Amino acid sequence: MHHRQLGPFTVSAIGFGCMNLSHAYGVPPSAEQGERVLRAAIEQGVTLFDTAALYGFGRNEELVGRVLKPHRQDITLCSKGGLAGVPDASGILKRVIDGRPDTIRRNCEDSLRRLQTEVIDLYYLHRWDKAVPIEDSVGAMSRLVEEGKVRILGLSEVSAATLRKAHAVHPIAAVQNEYSLWTRNPEIAMLAACRELGVAFVPFSPVARGFLCDAVHDVGSFEAKDIRRAMPRFEPENHARNLQLLPPYKALAREAGCTPAQLALAWLLHRGDNVIPIPGTTRVEHLREDLAAADLRLDANLVGRLDALINQHTVAGNRYSEQSNREVDTETF
């Protein structure tokens, strides 16, 4: 496994996003299957694991904590707060963005308990609560560092301007935003800001929520709780247009001697030494496929043709619904 630097940590060049094991894409796999995937990731040399209080309303952290506890000293463990499940009047958990200092502290302490660890290596603000100054939320997170509950800080789904404000309060080691061939928003300002400030950039959804794996052909088959149902790019008309990108894309993958998923990940790794993608999967064979992308070398001509084929001008539909776009702070084209 190749390695990259994330703050003070040397981590695998490709990390593992644990969300899929408990959350987001319909009925999650069994706990036993989740354990198999996590153990396989360890065996394959993955040292960067990413979870959050939100995923499965804590169940993902419990799974990750239980399985990875014996390997705790050998991995960089990341989680997120400021977005979690809160019971409503009837006791049903609802996702709530809350960046108030007391909430961030409570989220962190809950995560520490579920993860069965005394310290979280990298703790992200999952969403910026726009009702709370970013300086207040990051200030609360900095106190967690001072107390030894967290080692370094990160932000998720933010703009370059918000990163700079936060970084002035306490050094930010990583930003986690969506980035892939079909989501280019970080190229507006975030990638440059991260390079300037010495911040690692951690792309989530690096294979476009399965699209760039050539795994999404029938959007009508999505399960009821699959979050892609609410994403404009997967609406039937937009999806039909986007499917036209796949044949030439797969041809480029064949030319590179790799799978479509590996090409998407290799493209990201070529965006800069500070870029560390975190693909997720529920299957061991897909995990191994993803990790092999770290060995690929793409020539400039192939990268140029990829850029021209799939970008913000050729992809149909927004990445998020209007409601979801209001919840994030990332730049848009």
Short mmCIF file of C-alpha atoms in Angstrom, two decimals:
data_model
loop_
_atom_site.label_atom_id
_atom_site.label_comp_id
_atom_site.label_asym_id
_atom_site.label_seq_id
_atom_site.Cartn_x
_atom_site.Cartn_y
_atom_site.Cartn_z
CA MET A 1 0.00 0.00 0.00
CA HIS A 2 1.25 3.48 -0.90
CA HIS A 3 1.04 6.17 1.78
CA ARG A 4 0.29 9.87 2.09
CA GLN A 5 0.51 12.45 4.85
CA LEU A 6 -2.54 13.61 6.79
CA GLY A 7 -1.46 16.09 9.42
CA PRO A 8 1.00 14.21 11.67
CA PHE A 9 -0.24 10.83 10.44
CA THR A 10 1.14 8.72 7.61
CA VAL A 11 -1.90 6.91 6.18
CA SER A 12 -2.74 4.59 3.32
CA ALA A 13 -3.11 6.53 0.06
CA ILE A 14 -6.66 5.18 -0.19
CA GLY A 15 -8.69 5.11 3.00
CA PHE A 16 -11.97 3.39 3.76
CA GLY A 17 -15.29 5.19 4.12
CA CYS A 18 -17.34 3.12 6.55
CA MET A 19 -20.74 4.75 5.94
CA ASN A 20 -22.01 2.12 3.48
CA LEU A 21 -21.84 -0.56 6.16
CA SER A 22 -24.67 1.05 8.16
CA HIS A 23 -26.26 3.88 6.23
CA ALA A 24 -27.48 5.63 3.11
CA TYR A 25 -27.89 3.07 0.31
CA GLY A 26 -30.94 1.10 1.36
CA VAL A 27 -30.84 -1.86 3.73
CA PRO A 28 -27.28 -2.14 5.07
CA PRO A 29 -25.39 -5.43 5.10
CA SER A 30 -25.39 -7.64 8.17
CA ALA A 31 -23.01 -6.87 11.00
CA GLU A 32 -21.12 -10.05 10.08
CA GLN A 33 -20.60 -8.82 6.53
CA GLY A 34 -19.53 -5.42 7.79
CA GLU A 35 -16.96 -7.12 10.00
CA ARG A 36 -15.61 -9.11 7.06
CA VAL A 37 -15.11 -5.95 5.02
CA LEU A 38 -13.39 -4.08 7.85
CA ARG A 39 -11.10 -7.01 8.61
CA ALA A 40 -10.24 -7.32 4.92
CA ALA A 41 -9.37 -3.62 4.83
CA ILE A 42 -6.92 -4.11 7.69
CA GLU A 43 -5.43 -7.15 5.95
CA GLN A 44 -5.00 -5.15 2.73
CA GLY A 45 -3.06 -2.39 4.49
CA VAL A 46 -5.72 0.30 4.94
CA THR A 47 -4.84 2.53 7.88
CA LEU A 48 -7.37 5.38 7.44
CA PHE A 49 -10.94 4.64 8.54
CA ASP A 50 -13.74 7.22 8.37
CA THR A 51 -17.05 7.09 10.23
CA ALA A 52 -19.50 9.57 11.83
CA ALA A 53 -22.08 9.89 14.59
CA LEU A 54 -24.76 10.19 11.91
CA TYR A 55 -24.11 6.89 10.14
CA GLY A 56 -26.78 4.49 11.29
CA PHE A 57 -27.38 6.90 14.20
CA GLY A 58 -24.34 5.51 15.99
CA ARG A 59 -24.44 1.91 14.78
CA ASN A 60 -21.57 2.48 12.36
CA GLU A 61 -19.30 3.79 15.11
CA GLU A 62 -20.24 0.82 17.28
CA LEU A 63 -19.34 -1.59 14.47
CA VAL A 64 -16.08 0.18 13.68
CA GLY A 65 -15.14 0.43 17.34
CA ARG A 66 -15.77 -3.24 18.05
CA VAL A 67 -13.96 -4.59 15.00
CA LEU A 68 -11.01 -2.21 14.90
CA LYS A 69 -10.29 -2.02 18.64
CA PRO A 70 -7.53 -4.68 18.45
CA HIS A 71 -5.86 -2.62 15.69
CA ARG A 72 -6.35 0.79 17.29
CA GLN A 73 -2.64 1.64 17.53
CA ASP A 74 -2.08 0.82 13.86
CA ILE A 75 -4.81 2.97 12.30
CA THR A 76 -5.88 6.59 11.97
CA LEU A 77 -9.47 6.74 13.18
CA CYS A 78 -11.72 9.56 11.96
CA SER A 79 -15.23 10.52 13.00
CA LYS A 80 -17.53 13.52 12.74
CA GLY A 81 -19.88 15.52 14.94
CA GLY A 82 -22.27 18.42 14.62
CA LEU A 83 -24.74 16.24 12.68
CA ALA A 84 -26.38 13.40 14.54
CA GLY A 85 -29.62 11.63 15.35
CA VAL A 86 -31.85 13.48 17.81
CA PRO A 87 -35.14 11.98 19.10
CA ASP A 88 -38.30 13.89 18.18
CA ALA A 89 -41.42 14.14 20.37
CA SER A 90 -42.33 10.52 19.60
CA GLY A 91 -38.81 9.24 20.23
CA ILE A 92 -37.93 8.72 16.57
CA LEU A 93 -34.38 9.75 15.70
CA LYS A 94 -34.08 12.56 13.15
CA ARG A 95 -30.89 13.94 11.61
CA VAL A 96 -30.15 17.39 13.06
CA ILE A 97 -27.35 19.82 12.21
CA ASP A 98 -26.23 21.43 15.46
CA GLY A 99 -22.87 23.17 15.76
CA ARG A 100 -23.32 24.61 19.24
CA PRO A 101 -20.30 24.00 21.49
CA ASP A 102 -22.20 21.91 24.04
CA THR A 103 -23.61 19.71 21.29
CA ILE A 104 -20.22 19.17 19.68
CA ARG A 105 -18.79 18.11 23.04
CA ARG A 106 -21.68 15.70 23.62
CA ASN A 107 -21.35 14.26 20.09
CA CYS A 108 -17.64 13.69 20.63
CA GLU A 109 -18.08 12.01 24.00
CA ASP A 110 -20.80 9.75 22.55
CA SER A 111 -18.48 8.85 19.65
CA LEU A 112 -15.59 8.04 21.98
CA ARG A 113 -17.82 5.64 23.89
CA ARG A 114 -19.16 3.93 20.76
CA LEU A 115 -15.70 3.71 19.17
CA GLN A 116 -14.25 2.22 22.38
CA THR A 117 -11.28 4.56 22.27
CA GLU A 118 -9.84 7.29 24.47
CA VAL A 119 -9.02 9.62 21.58
CA ILE A 120 -10.26 10.22 18.02
CA ASP A 121 -7.34 10.87 15.70
CA LEU A 122 -9.18 13.19 13.29
CA TYR A 123 -12.47 14.79 14.29
CA TYR A 124 -14.50 16.60 11.64
CA LEU A 125 -17.32 19.09 11.89
CA HIS A 126 -19.73 17.11 9.72
CA ARG A 127 -21.71 20.15 8.63
CA TRP A 128 -21.30 23.81 9.42
CA ASP A 129 -24.40 24.89 11.33
CA LYS A 130 -25.01 28.25 9.68
CA ALA A 131 -26.82 29.50 12.79
CA VAL A 132 -23.54 29.21 14.72
CA PRO A 133 -20.36 31.09 13.75
CA ILE A 134 -17.78 28.63 12.47
CA GLU A 135 -15.33 30.17 14.93
CA ASP A 136 -17.54 29.04 17.85
CA SER A 137 -17.85 25.46 16.59
CA VAL A 138 -14.13 25.13 15.86
CA GLY A 139 -13.32 26.77 19.17
CA ALA A 140 -15.26 24.02 20.92
CA MET A 141 -13.43 21.40 18.87
CA SER A 142 -10.07 22.96 19.78
CA ARG A 143 -10.89 22.48 23.45
CA LEU A 144 -11.40 18.78 22.74
CA VAL A 145 -7.86 18.74 21.37
CA GLU A 146 -6.56 20.48 24.49
CA GLU A 147 -8.27 17.85 26.64
CA GLY A 148 -6.75 14.97 24.70
CA LYS A 149 -10.07 13.66 23.35
CA VAL A 150 -9.18 14.54 19.76
CA ARG A 151 -5.79 14.80 18.05
CA ILE A 152 -6.44 16.91 14.93
CA LEU A 153 -9.43 18.69 13.39
CA GLY A 154 -11.22 18.62 10.07
CA LEU A 155 -14.20 20.14 8.30
CA SER A 156 -16.73 18.56 5.94
CA GLU A 157 -18.77 20.13 3.12
CA VAL A 158 -17.37 23.64 3.53
CA SER A 159 -16.11 26.41 1.26
CA ALA A 160 -12.58 27.79 1.07
CA ALA A 161 -13.71 30.96 2.86
CA THR A 162 -15.08 28.92 5.79
CA LEU A 163 -11.88 26.87 5.90
CA ARG A 164 -9.82 30.04 6.24
CA LYS A 165 -11.99 31.35 9.08
CA ALA A 166 -11.75 28.04 10.91
CA HIS A 167 -8.02 27.70 10.31
CA ALA A 168 -7.49 31.09 11.96
CA VAL A 169 -9.02 29.70 15.18
CA HIS A 170 -7.23 26.34 15.19
CA PRO A 171 -5.18 24.52 12.53
CA ILE A 172 -7.40 22.44 10.26
CA ALA A 173 -5.66 19.26 9.10
CA ALA A 174 -8.21 17.96 6.59
CA VAL A 175 -11.25 18.93 4.56
CA GLN A 176 -13.68 16.26 3.44
CA ASN A 177 -15.86 17.28 0.49
CA GLU A 178 -17.40 15.36 -2.37
CA TYR A 179 -14.99 15.14 -5.29
CA SER A 180 -14.86 12.93 -8.36
CA LEU A 181 -14.81 13.23 -12.12
CA TRP A 182 -18.49 14.14 -12.03
CA THR A 183 -18.37 16.50 -9.01
CA ARG A 184 -15.73 19.16 -9.64
CA ASN A 185 -16.80 21.79 -7.09
CA PRO A 186 -13.52 21.58 -5.09
CA GLU A 187 -11.66 22.81 -8.18
CA ILE A 188 -13.32 26.23 -7.84
CA ALA A 189 -11.32 27.19 -4.73
CA MET A 190 -10.96 24.43 -2.15
CA LEU A 191 -8.08 22.47 -3.69
CA ALA A 192 -5.99 25.62 -4.00
CA ALA A 193 -6.81 26.68 -0.44
CA CYS A 194 -5.81 23.27 0.92
CA ARG A 195 -2.48 23.38 -0.92
CA GLU A 196 -1.81 26.89 0.39
CA LEU A 197 -2.64 26.03 4.01
CA GLY A 198 -1.06 22.56 4.05
CA VAL A 199 -4.42 20.82 4.51
CA ALA A 200 -5.14 17.27 3.33
CA PHE A 201 -8.13 16.95 1.01
CA VAL A 202 -10.27 13.83 1.54
CA PRO A 203 -12.76 13.17 -1.28
CA PHE A 204 -15.89 11.27 -0.35
CA SER A 205 -18.08 9.58 -2.98
CA PRO A 206 -14.97 9.25 -5.19
CA VAL A 207 -16.66 6.81 -7.57
CA ALA A 208 -19.77 9.00 -7.95
CA ARG A 209 -22.04 6.96 -5.68
CA GLY A 210 -21.47 3.87 -7.80
CA PHE A 211 -21.99 5.53 -11.18
CA LEU A 212 -18.31 5.44 -12.15
CA CYS A 213 -18.14 1.76 -11.15
CA ASP A 214 -20.62 1.07 -13.97
CA ALA A 215 -22.91 -0.21 -11.22
CA VAL A 216 -25.98 2.02 -11.57
CA HIS A 217 -28.06 1.10 -14.59
CA ASP A 218 -31.66 1.04 -13.28
CA VAL A 219 -32.46 3.87 -10.90
CA GLY A 220 -35.94 2.40 -10.48
CA SER A 221 -34.39 -0.47 -8.54
CA PHE A 222 -33.08 1.74 -5.73
CA GLU A 223 -34.37 0.67 -2.34
CA ALA A 224 -36.78 2.94 -0.50
CA LYS A 225 -34.14 4.43 1.83
CA ASP A 226 -31.45 4.86 -0.81
CA ILE A 227 -30.34 8.51 -0.62
CA ARG A 228 -29.74 8.56 -4.37
CA ARG A 229 -33.51 8.65 -4.88
CA ALA A 230 -33.42 12.34 -3.89
CA MET A 231 -30.37 13.25 -5.99
CA PRO A 232 -31.09 15.03 -9.29
CA ARG A 233 -28.37 13.19 -11.21
CA PHE A 234 -30.23 9.93 -10.65
CA GLU A 235 -33.60 11.24 -11.81
CA PRO A 236 -34.57 9.16 -14.86
CA GLU A 237 -34.07 11.87 -17.49
CA ASN A 238 -30.71 13.04 -16.12
CA HIS A 239 -29.55 9.49 -15.51
CA ALA A 240 -30.33 8.50 -19.09
CA ARG A 241 -28.15 11.36 -20.32
CA ASN A 242 -25.34 10.51 -17.90
CA LEU A 243 -25.36 6.88 -18.99
CA GLN A 244 -24.17 8.06 -22.40
CA LEU A 245 -20.85 8.98 -20.75
CA LEU A 246 -20.14 5.42 -19.66
CA PRO A 247 -19.18 3.71 -22.96
CA PRO A 248 -16.33 6.15 -23.75
CA TYR A 249 -15.36 6.17 -20.07
CA LYS A 250 -15.11 2.38 -19.97
CA ALA A 251 -13.05 2.51 -23.17
CA LEU A 252 -10.55 4.77 -21.38
CA ALA A 253 -10.45 2.32 -18.46
CA ARG A 254 -9.62 -0.51 -20.86
CA GLU A 255 -6.89 1.63 -22.39
CA ALA A 256 -5.45 2.23 -18.92
CA GLY A 257 -5.64 -1.49 -18.16
CA CYS A 258 -7.96 -1.12 -15.19
CA THR A 259 -11.60 -1.23 -14.10
CA PRO A 260 -13.88 1.84 -14.24
CA ALA A 261 -13.77 2.17 -10.44
CA GLN A 262 -9.98 2.02 -10.41
CA LEU A 263 -9.76 4.70 -13.10
CA ALA A 264 -11.93 7.06 -11.03
CA LEU A 265 -9.75 6.58 -7.96
CA ALA A 266 -6.47 6.82 -9.86
CA TRP A 267 -7.65 10.11 -11.41
CA LEU A 268 -8.18 11.50 -7.91
CA LEU A 269 -4.78 10.33 -6.69
CA HIS A 270 -3.24 12.23 -9.60
CA ARG A 271 -4.86 15.52 -8.46
CA GLY A 272 -2.22 16.07 -5.79
CA ASP A 273 -0.17 14.33 -3.11
CA ASN A 274 -2.47 15.75 -0.44
CA VAL A 275 -5.57 14.05 -1.92
CA ILE A 276 -6.66 10.91 -0.04
CA PRO A 277 -9.92 9.36 -1.32
CA ILE A 278 -12.12 7.24 0.95
CA PRO A 279 -14.25 4.90 -1.17
CA GLY A 280 -16.75 2.71 0.63
CA THR A 281 -18.15 -0.70 -0.22
CA THR A 282 -20.02 -3.59 1.34
CA ARG A 283 -18.10 -6.28 -0.56
CA VAL A 284 -14.57 -7.56 -0.02
CA GLU A 285 -13.90 -8.07 -3.73
CA HIS A 286 -14.80 -4.46 -4.47
CA LEU A 287 -12.57 -3.30 -1.62
CA ARG A 288 -9.60 -5.11 -3.12
CA GLU A 289 -10.42 -3.69 -6.54
CA ASP A 290 -10.53 -0.14 -5.14
CA LEU A 291 -7.24 -0.44 -3.27
CA ALA A 292 -5.39 -1.66 -6.37
CA ALA A 293 -5.97 1.79 -7.90
CA ALA A 294 -3.08 3.10 -5.79
CA ASP A 295 -0.68 1.25 -8.10
CA LEU A 296 -1.95 2.86 -11.30
CA ARG A 297 -0.05 5.54 -13.18
CA LEU A 298 -1.98 7.59 -15.73
CA ASP A 299 -0.27 9.55 -18.48
CA ALA A 300 -1.13 13.21 -19.04
CA ASN A 301 -2.89 12.53 -22.32
CA LEU A 302 -5.29 10.04 -20.76
CA VAL A 303 -5.97 12.37 -17.82
CA GLY A 304 -6.74 15.18 -20.28
CA ARG A 305 -9.24 13.03 -22.15
CA LEU A 306 -10.89 12.01 -18.87
CA ASP A 307 -11.21 15.66 -17.85
CA ALA A 308 -12.81 16.52 -21.16
CA LEU A 309 -15.24 13.60 -21.06
CA ILE A 310 -16.71 13.90 -17.55
CA ASN A 311 -16.92 17.29 -15.89
CA GLN A 312 -19.39 19.89 -14.64
CA HIS A 313 -20.43 20.73 -18.20
CA THR A 314 -21.09 17.18 -19.41
CA VAL A 315 -22.87 15.74 -16.35
CA ALA A 316 -26.65 16.26 -16.18
CA GLY A 317 -28.22 17.29 -12.88
CA ASN A 318 -27.07 18.79 -9.60
CA ARG A 319 -25.33 16.59 -7.06
CA TYR A 320 -27.84 17.48 -4.34
CA SER A 321 -31.48 18.51 -4.04
CA GLU A 322 -32.25 22.16 -3.25
CA GLN A 323 -32.75 21.28 0.43
CA SER A 324 -29.43 19.47 0.69
CA ASN A 325 -27.63 22.28 -1.13
CA ARG A 326 -28.91 24.72 1.49
CA GLU A 327 -27.35 22.57 4.22
CA VAL A 328 -23.81 22.73 2.84
CA ASP A 329 -21.36 25.52 2.30
CA THR A 330 -19.38 24.27 -0.69
CA GLU A 331 -18.81 26.45 -3.74
CA THR A 332 -21.01 25.77 -6.76
CA PHE A 333 -20.59 26.37 -10.46
#
